[in-house]
Short mmCIF file of C-alpha atoms and ligand atoms in Angstrom, two decimals:
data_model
loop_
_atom_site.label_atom_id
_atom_site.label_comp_id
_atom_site.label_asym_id
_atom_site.label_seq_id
_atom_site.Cartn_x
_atom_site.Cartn_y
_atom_site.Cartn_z
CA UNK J 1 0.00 0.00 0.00
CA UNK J 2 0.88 3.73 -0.62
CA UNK J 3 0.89 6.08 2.96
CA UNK J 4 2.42 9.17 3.88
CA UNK J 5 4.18 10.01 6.76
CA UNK J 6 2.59 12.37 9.29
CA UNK J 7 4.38 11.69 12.57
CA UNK J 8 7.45 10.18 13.76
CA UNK J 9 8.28 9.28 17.54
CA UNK J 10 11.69 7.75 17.42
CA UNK J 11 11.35 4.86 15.21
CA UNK J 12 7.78 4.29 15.11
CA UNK J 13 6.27 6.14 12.06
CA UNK J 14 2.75 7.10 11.62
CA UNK J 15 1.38 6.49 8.18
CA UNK J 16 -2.03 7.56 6.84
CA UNK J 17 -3.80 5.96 4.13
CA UNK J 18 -7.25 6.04 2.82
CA UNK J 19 -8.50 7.94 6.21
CA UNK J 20 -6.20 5.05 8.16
CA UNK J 21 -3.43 5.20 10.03
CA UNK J 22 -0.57 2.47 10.63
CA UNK J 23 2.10 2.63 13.11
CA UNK J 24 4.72 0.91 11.06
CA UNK J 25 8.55 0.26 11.47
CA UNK J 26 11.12 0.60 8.43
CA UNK J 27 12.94 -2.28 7.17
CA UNK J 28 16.39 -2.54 7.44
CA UNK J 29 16.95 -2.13 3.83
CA UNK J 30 15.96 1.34 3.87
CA UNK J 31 18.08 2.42 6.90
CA UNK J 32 21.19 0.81 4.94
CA UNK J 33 20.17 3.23 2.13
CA UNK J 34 20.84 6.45 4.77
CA UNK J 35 17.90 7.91 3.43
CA UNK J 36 16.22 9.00 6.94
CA UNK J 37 12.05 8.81 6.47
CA UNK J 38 10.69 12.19 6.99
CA UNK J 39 7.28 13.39 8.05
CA UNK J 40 5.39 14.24 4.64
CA UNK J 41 6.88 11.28 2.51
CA UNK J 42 5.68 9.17 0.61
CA UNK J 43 6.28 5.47 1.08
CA UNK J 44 5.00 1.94 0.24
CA UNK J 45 4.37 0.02 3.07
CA UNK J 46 3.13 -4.16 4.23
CA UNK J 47 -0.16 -3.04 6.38
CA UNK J 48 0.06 -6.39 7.50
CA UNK J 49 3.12 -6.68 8.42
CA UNK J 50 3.13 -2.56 9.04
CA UNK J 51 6.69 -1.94 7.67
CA UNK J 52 7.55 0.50 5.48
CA UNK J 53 8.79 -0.73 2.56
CA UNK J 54 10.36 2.01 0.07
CA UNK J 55 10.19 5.90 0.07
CA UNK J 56 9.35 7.93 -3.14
CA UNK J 57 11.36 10.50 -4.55
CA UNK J 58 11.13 13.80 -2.61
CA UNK J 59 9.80 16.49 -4.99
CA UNK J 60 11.62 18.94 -2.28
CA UNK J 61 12.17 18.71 1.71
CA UNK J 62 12.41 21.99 4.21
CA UNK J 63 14.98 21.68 6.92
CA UNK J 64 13.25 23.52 10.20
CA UNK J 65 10.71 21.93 10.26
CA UNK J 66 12.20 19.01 8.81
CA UNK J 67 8.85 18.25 6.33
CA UNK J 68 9.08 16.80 2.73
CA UNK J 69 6.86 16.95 -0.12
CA UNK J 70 5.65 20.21 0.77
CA UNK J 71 2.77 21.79 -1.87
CA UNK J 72 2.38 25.05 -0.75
CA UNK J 73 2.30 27.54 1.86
CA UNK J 74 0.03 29.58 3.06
CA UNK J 75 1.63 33.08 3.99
CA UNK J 76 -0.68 34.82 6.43
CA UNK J 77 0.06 38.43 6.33
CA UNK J 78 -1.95 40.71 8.57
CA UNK J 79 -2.40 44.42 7.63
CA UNK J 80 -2.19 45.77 10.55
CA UNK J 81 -1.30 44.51 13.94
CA UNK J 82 1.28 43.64 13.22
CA UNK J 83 1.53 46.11 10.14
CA UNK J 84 1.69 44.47 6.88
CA UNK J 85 5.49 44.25 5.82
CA UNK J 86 5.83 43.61 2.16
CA UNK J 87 9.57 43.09 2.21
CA UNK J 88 9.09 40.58 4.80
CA UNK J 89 5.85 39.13 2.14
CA UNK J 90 8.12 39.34 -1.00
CA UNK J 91 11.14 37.21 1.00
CA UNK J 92 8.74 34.70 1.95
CA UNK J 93 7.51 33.95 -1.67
CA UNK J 94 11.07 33.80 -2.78
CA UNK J 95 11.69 31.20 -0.25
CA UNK J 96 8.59 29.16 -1.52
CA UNK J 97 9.28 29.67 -5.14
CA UNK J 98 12.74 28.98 -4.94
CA UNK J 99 11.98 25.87 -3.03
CA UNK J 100 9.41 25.11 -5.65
CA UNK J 101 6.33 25.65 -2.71
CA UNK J 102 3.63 26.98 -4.03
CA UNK J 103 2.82 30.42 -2.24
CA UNK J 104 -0.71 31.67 -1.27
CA UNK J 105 -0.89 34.68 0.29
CA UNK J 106 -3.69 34.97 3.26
CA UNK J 107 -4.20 38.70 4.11
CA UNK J 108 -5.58 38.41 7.21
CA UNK J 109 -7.37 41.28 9.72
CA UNK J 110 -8.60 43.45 6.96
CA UNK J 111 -11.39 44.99 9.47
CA UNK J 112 -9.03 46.96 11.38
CA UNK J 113 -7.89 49.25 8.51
CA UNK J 114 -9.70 52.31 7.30
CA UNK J 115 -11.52 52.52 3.73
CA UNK J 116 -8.32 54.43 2.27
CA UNK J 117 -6.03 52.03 3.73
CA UNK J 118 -8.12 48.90 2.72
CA UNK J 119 -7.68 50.21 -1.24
CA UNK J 120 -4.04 50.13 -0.41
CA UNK J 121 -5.00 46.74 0.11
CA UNK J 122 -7.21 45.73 -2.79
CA UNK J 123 -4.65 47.27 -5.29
CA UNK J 124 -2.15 44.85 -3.77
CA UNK J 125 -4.26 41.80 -4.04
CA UNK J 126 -4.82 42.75 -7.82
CA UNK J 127 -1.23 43.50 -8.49
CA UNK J 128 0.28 39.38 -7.09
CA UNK J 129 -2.86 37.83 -8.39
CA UNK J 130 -2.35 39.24 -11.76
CA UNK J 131 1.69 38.49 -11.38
CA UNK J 132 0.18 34.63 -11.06
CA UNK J 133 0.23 34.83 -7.29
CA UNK J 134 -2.76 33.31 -5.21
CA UNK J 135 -4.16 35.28 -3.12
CA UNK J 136 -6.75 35.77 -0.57
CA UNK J 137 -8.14 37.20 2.43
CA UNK J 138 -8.97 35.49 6.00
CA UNK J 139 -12.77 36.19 5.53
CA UNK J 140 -12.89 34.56 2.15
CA UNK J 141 -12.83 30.24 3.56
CA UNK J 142 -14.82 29.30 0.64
CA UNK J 143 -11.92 30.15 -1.46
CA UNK J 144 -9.33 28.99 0.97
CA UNK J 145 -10.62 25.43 1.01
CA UNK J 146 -10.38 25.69 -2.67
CA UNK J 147 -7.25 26.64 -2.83
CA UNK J 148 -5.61 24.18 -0.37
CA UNK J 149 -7.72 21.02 -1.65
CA UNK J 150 -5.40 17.69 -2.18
CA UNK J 151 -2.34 19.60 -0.74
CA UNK J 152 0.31 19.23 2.26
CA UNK J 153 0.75 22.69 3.24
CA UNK J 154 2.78 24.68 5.86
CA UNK J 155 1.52 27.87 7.77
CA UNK J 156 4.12 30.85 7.70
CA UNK J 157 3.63 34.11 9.06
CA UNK J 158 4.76 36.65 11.82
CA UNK J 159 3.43 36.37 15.42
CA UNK J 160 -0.08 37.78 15.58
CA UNK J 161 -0.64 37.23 11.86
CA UNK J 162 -3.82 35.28 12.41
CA UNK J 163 -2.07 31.53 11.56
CA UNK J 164 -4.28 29.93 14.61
CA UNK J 165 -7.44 31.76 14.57
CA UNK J 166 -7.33 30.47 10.93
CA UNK J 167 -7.13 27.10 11.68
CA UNK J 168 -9.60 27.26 14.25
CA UNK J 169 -11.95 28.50 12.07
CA UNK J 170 -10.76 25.58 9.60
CA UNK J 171 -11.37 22.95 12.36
CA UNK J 172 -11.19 23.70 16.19
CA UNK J 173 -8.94 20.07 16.44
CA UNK J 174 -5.94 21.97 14.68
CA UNK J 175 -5.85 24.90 17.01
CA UNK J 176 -5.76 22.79 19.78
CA UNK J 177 -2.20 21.92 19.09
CA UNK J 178 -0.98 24.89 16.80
CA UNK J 179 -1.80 26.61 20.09
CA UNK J 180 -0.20 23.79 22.23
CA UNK J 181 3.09 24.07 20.11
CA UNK J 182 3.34 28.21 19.89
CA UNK J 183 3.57 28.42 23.87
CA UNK J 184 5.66 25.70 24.26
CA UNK J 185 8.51 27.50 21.47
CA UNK J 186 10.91 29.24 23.57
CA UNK J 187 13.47 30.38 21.26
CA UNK J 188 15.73 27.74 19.53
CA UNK J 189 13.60 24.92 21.02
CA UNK J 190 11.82 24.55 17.36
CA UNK J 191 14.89 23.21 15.56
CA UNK J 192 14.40 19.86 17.53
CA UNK J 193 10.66 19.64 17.93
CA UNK J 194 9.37 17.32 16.08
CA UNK J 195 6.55 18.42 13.17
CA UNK J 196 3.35 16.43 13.05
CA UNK J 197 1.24 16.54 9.74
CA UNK J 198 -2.77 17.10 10.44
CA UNK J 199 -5.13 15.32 8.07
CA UNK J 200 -7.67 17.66 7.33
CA UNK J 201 -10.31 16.72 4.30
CA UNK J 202 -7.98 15.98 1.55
CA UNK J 203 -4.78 18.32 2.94
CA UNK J 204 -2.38 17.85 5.56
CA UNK J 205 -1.48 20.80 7.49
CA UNK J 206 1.99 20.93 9.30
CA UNK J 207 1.51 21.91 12.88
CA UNK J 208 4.57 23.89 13.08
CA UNK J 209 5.07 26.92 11.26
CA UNK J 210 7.24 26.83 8.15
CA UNK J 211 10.34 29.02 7.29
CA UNK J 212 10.85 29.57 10.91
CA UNK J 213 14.28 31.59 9.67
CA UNK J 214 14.11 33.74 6.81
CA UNK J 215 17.42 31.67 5.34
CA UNK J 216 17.47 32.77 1.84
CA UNK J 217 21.35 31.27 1.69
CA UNK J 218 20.78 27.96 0.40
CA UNK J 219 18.81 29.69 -2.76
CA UNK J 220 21.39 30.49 -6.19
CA UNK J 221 20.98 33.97 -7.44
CA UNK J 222 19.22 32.42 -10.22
CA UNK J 223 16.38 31.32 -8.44
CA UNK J 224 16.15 34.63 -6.58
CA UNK J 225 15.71 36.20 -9.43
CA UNK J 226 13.43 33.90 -11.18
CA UNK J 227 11.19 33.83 -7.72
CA UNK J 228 9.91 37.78 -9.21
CA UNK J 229 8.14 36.03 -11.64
CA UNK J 230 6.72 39.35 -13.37
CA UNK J 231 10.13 40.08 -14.18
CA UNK J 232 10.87 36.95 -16.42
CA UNK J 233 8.95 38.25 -19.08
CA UNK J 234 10.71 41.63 -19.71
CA UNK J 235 13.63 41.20 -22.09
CA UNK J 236 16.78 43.54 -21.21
CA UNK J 237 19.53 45.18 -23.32
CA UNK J 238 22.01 42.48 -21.60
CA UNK J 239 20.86 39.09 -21.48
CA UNK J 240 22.35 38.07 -18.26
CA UNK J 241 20.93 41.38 -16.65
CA UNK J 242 20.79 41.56 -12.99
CA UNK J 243 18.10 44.41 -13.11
CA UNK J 244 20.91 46.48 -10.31
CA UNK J 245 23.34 47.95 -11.70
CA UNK J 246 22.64 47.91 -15.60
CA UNK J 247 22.02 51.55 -16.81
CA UNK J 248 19.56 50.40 -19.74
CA UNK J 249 17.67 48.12 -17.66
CA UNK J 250 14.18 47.50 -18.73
CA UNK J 251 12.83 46.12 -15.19
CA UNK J 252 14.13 49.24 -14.21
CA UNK J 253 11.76 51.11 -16.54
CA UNK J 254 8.64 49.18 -15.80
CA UNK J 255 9.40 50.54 -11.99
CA UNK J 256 9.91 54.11 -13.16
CA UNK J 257 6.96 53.85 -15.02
CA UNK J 258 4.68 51.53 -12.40
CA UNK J 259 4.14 48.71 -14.31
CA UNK J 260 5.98 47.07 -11.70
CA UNK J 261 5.62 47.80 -8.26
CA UNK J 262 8.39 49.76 -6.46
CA UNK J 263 8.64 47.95 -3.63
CA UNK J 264 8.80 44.60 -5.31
CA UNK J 265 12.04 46.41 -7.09
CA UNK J 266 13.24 47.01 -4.06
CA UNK J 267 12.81 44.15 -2.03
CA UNK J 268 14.47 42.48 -5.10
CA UNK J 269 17.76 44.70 -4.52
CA UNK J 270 17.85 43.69 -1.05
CA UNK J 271 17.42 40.26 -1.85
CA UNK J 272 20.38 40.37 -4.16
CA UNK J 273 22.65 42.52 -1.86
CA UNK J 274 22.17 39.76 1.26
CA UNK J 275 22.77 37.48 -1.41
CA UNK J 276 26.07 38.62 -2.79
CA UNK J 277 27.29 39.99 0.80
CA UNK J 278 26.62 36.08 1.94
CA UNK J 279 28.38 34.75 -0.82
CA UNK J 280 31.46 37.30 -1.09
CA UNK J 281 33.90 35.05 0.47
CA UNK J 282 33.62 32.08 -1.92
CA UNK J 283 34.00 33.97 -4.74
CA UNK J 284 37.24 33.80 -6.49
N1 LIG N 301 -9.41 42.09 14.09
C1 LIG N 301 -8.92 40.88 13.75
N2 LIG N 301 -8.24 40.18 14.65
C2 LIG N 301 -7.77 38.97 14.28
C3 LIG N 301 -7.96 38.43 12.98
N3 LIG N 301 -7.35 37.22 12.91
C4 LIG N 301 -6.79 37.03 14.13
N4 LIG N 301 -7.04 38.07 14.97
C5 LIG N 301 -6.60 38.24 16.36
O1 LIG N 301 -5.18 38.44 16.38
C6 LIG N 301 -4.58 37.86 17.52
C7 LIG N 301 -3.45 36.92 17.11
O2 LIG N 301 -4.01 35.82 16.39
P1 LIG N 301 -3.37 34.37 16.37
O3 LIG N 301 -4.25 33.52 15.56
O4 LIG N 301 -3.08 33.90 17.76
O5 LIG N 301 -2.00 34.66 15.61
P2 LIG N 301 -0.75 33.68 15.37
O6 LIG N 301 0.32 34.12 16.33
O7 LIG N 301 -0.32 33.91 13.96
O8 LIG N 301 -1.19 32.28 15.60
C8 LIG N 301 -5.71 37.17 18.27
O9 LIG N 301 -6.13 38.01 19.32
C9 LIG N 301 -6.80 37.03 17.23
O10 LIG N 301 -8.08 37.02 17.81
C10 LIG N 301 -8.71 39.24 12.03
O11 LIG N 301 -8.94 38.87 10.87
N5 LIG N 301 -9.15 40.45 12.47
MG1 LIG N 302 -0.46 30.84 16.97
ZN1 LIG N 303 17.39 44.41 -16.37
#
């Protein structure tokens, strides 16, 4: 049979299949092949016999929490309280794109802003839904379920975004221990916690927040650049332009003339700078 992973207590791993779960053991052969079963994998396993068998090919793993096979995020951005931070929005969808996650963007606590500041708003859900971005707001759940149908998905987001009172409002049995888990971080506990998959309708929902650190390192410059996807399409003057430094630079242009929005430009440039600062002393 065909499982995944969704909890592992030392070397008793819970797999879920067809609304079952098996505690199963892993056969020797697999532990002689180094690769160490992760929560979110895919494996066959004897559910007689309840051993696991084989593990599929990752299609990509995150590190803290340690998940694989990771669909998409959702990035729960509040607009206020705390305020909404688009460079800290536009880092976290480079870290999902460049670690082929598919983003959605939650804007969460819309009723707190004013009616000027909630056009702010509305322009901004316009601009990354037209870029190919999903996107949507805490009060819209019809779309949400949509959206995260069939997927295994982690929850990102600042403290006080909203990521618990949206999964109590998904199903009350999630907060229970997304609560549970947020009191019992202290700082630099979560690298060792173990991460626990939820089953909920068709998704599975890690209960520990994803991207806990902001580590754009292991990403190439490449896929930086290729995470601001509504820059692909623009053809510079140089071919190998890095839309910085480049005088003729026709990202630049779209800025100047607001086809593309200025702080995605400049969230970009930081991006790159942190990048090459990071990487200055392996370069030849
Ligand atoms: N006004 C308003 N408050 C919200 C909204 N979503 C969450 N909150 C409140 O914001 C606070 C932090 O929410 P919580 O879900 O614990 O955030 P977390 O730290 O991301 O899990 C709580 O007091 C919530 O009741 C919202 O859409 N509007
Ligand atoms: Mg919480
Ligand atoms: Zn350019």
């Amino acid at each position: 049979m065909e499982g995944k992973i969704t909890k592992i207590i030392s070397n008793l791993y819970t797999v879920s299949s067809d609304n079952k779960t098996y505690e199963c053991r892993a056969r020797g052969k697999i532990r002689y092949e180094k690769i160490t079963p992760l929560v979110g994998d895919i494996v066959t396993f004897d559910n007689k016999e309840n051993y696991i068998l084989k593990i599929n090919t990752r299609k990509n793993y995150l590190d803290r929490p340690m998940i694989a096979n990771v669909d998409s995020a959702l990035i729960i951005t509040s607009v206020k309280k705390p305020d909404l931070s688009l460079n800290l929005l536009d880092k976290q969808l480079t870290l999902c794109i460049g670690n082929k996650i598919e983003p959605i963007i939650v804007f969460t606590k819309l009723d707190l802003l004013k009616k000027s500041e909630l056009k702010k708003i509305k322009f901004l859900i316009k601009y990354y839904s037209n870029i190919g971005i999903k996107v949507t707001t805490n009060r819209n759940l019809y779309k949400l379920k949509r959206l995260i149908k069939n997927k295994t998905l982690v929850l990102t987001g600042q403290t006080g975004a909203g990521k618990s009172s949206l999964l109590n409002k998904l199903d009350k049995k999630l907060n229970l221990a997304t609560n549970e888990i947020s009191e019992a971080l202290g700082r630099g506990k979560h690298t060792t916690r173990h991460v626990e998959l939820f089953k909920y309708k068709t998704s599975f929902i890690a209960d520990t927040p994803g991207f806990s650190s902001l580590d754009i390192t292991n990403l190439t410059i490449e896929q930086i650049k290729s995470s601001f996807i509504e820059f692909n399409n623009i053809v510079c003057p140089y071919k190998d332009c890095s839309h910085t430094r480049e005088k003729e630079c026709k990202v630049k242009e779209n800025v100047n003339n607001k086809k593309i929005l200025k702080s995605r430009y400049e969230n970009y440039c930081e991006l790159v700078r942190s990048y090459e600062n990071s990487h200055i002393f392996s370069k030849k």
